[in-house]
């Protein structure tokens, strides 16, 4: 369908347009060009940037969907129009195996230098008129960088609540090689189409056999989940927050009782499995989508047993119902861990938790189902400073003490509220090597516990 090229002369908030264009570097192929204007209205000069799609990832939701484009835009501060350019790909067959292998840096540089020179007139034509007030503008080329070396999509699913999502195995770049046989690092991931740039769940996976896997393509390797470690950036800090109530947990263990955790939002179940398997907790998980739960069982090693139970339904309703019944059977949960995110990334990017979950009534329900020394631990991705300040204010009005851990990834914070005041931050008791705190420090980096800050 033809369109008026003059439509790009002004910024129109949230406008998304994509079209095909002959590849100036290859007469036999076409490029897909997508243009997104920020939903944030400009109060000053307009900034335009372009980004090339890594070869082989053209059908990845990160680059092929409007929601993925929004997240790329929000991760590019100051840019009000983003132009995305990649090879035009045929529609993906639902039964096709999606496989990606990263091109070498030299190959990418060669391709993109030629494209940048050839497409400069197009980038200028797609820039608003106001960009030309002081001459011909520069249109910077942004780089998309991640640690994925290769990937294969295992299954595409549709959940009744979360919509489309996929499960993929990826090989990532290793930060270091500490042992000779550990030459490759593999992960299994779950991503939602509504927020494709956001990894909802990630676990480590290891080859089923101990054979040398060098040179074997990822789609030809059989894997099994490794639940011994938490690799998702904010999960170790969430688990580290248990150090705040280590003496209470030790007291329960000494009289033969298991500490109890409620996990709101199951996802792939990595945190639930870790609490049960390595910290001897009794865990209840609440998940709203049956399809997500099926995937957690099939692909991520989630195994329900007498100490791990899953409830299907809305988390807020679960808390309200539990709040009514727990009054008759105190004590409640030692910890409630909240890992929920917003399903709409178009307004300001990824937000966690959803706004409705930080209402005072919901937080009061949370407090009511905690034990005398209980804590609530929440993964928070604030879209702005005001959101975070309001959340802290709500927490402060309900809980007696408040702490936070900066995950140090530029995105997540872990916020912790306690039912009763906590006099001092946790320290290792060297005389008791069997204490819960020593076990926690053995399983997790002590840096997470040391970074807990009272607020």
PDB file of C-alpha atoms in Angstrom, residues 203 226-231 235-242 261 263 268-283 300-303 307-308 337 436 439-445 448-449:
ATOM      1  CA  UNK A 203      17.560 -20.850  34.077  1.00  0.00           C
ATOM      2  CA  UNK A 226      20.019 -26.997  36.426  1.00  0.00           C
ATOM      3  CA  UNK A 227      18.143 -25.588  39.441  1.00  0.00           C
ATOM      4  CA  UNK A 228      21.222 -25.385  41.680  1.00  0.00           C
ATOM      5  CA  UNK A 229      21.869 -21.739  40.859  1.00  0.00           C
ATOM      6  CA  UNK A 230      19.734 -18.650  40.292  1.00  0.00           C
ATOM      7  CA  UNK A 231      20.964 -16.900  37.142  1.00  0.00           C
ATOM      8  CA  UNK A 235      16.447 -13.616  41.919  1.00  0.00           C
ATOM      9  CA  UNK A 236      19.659 -13.989  44.012  1.00  0.00           C
ATOM     10  CA  UNK A 237      18.994 -10.603  45.720  1.00  0.00           C
ATOM     11  CA  UNK A 238      15.392 -11.682  46.412  1.00  0.00           C
ATOM     12  CA  UNK A 239      16.655 -14.885  48.041  1.00  0.00           C
ATOM     13  CA  UNK A 240      19.367 -12.924  49.889  1.00  0.00           C
ATOM     14  CA  UNK A 241      16.650 -10.879  51.614  1.00  0.00           C
ATOM     15  CA  UNK A 242      15.913 -13.961  53.743  1.00  0.00           C
ATOM     16  CA  UNK A 261       7.064 -18.988  51.542  1.00  0.00           C
ATOM     17  CA  UNK A 263       5.565 -16.828  45.740  1.00  0.00           C
ATOM     18  CA  UNK A 268       9.313 -20.702  35.085  1.00  0.00           C
ATOM     19  CA  UNK A 269       9.430 -21.537  38.796  1.00  0.00           C
ATOM     20  CA  UNK A 270      13.197 -21.102  39.298  1.00  0.00           C
ATOM     21  CA  UNK A 271      12.821 -19.262  42.616  1.00  0.00           C
ATOM     22  CA  UNK A 272      10.246 -21.742  43.936  1.00  0.00           C
ATOM     23  CA  UNK A 273      12.427 -24.739  43.075  1.00  0.00           C
ATOM     24  CA  UNK A 274      15.455 -23.095  44.712  1.00  0.00           C
ATOM     25  CA  UNK A 275      13.574 -22.379  47.956  1.00  0.00           C
ATOM     26  CA  UNK A 276      12.294 -25.941  48.227  1.00  0.00           C
ATOM     27  CA  UNK A 277      15.354 -27.852  47.035  1.00  0.00           C
ATOM     28  CA  UNK A 278      18.206 -25.843  48.544  1.00  0.00           C
ATOM     29  CA  UNK A 279      16.708 -23.903  51.466  1.00  0.00           C
ATOM     30  CA  UNK A 280      14.191 -26.507  52.723  1.00  0.00           C
ATOM     31  CA  UNK A 281      11.168 -24.232  52.508  1.00  0.00           C
ATOM     32  CA  UNK A 282       7.552 -25.212  52.143  1.00  0.00           C
ATOM     33  CA  UNK A 283       6.325 -23.136  49.208  1.00  0.00           C
ATOM     34  CA  UNK A 300      12.040 -25.405  33.571  1.00  0.00           C
ATOM     35  CA  UNK A 301      12.167 -28.279  36.043  1.00  0.00           C
ATOM     36  CA  UNK A 302       9.271 -27.177  38.267  1.00  0.00           C
ATOM     37  CA  UNK A 303       8.154 -30.296  40.156  1.00  0.00           C
ATOM     38  CA  UNK A 307       6.404 -29.176  49.939  1.00  0.00           C
ATOM     39  CA  UNK A 308       5.601 -27.281  46.730  1.00  0.00           C
ATOM     40  CA  UNK A 337       7.978 -12.983  47.311  1.00  0.00           C
ATOM     41  CA  UNK A 436      20.620 -20.695  57.902  1.00  0.00           C
ATOM     42  CA  UNK A 439      23.949 -21.821  54.221  1.00  0.00           C
ATOM     43  CA  UNK A 440      22.535 -18.783  52.405  1.00  0.00           C
ATOM     44  CA  UNK A 441      25.993 -17.259  52.021  1.00  0.00           C
ATOM     45  CA  UNK A 442      27.300 -20.544  50.678  1.00  0.00           C
ATOM     46  CA  UNK A 443      24.575 -20.672  47.999  1.00  0.00           C
ATOM     47  CA  UNK A 444      24.553 -16.973  47.100  1.00  0.00           C
ATOM     48  CA  UNK A 445      27.100 -14.212  46.789  1.00  0.00           C
ATOM     49  CA  UNK A 448      23.854  -9.308  47.975  1.00  0.00           C
ATOM     50  CA  UNK A 449      23.412  -9.582  51.741  1.00  0.00           C
TER      51      UNK A 449
END
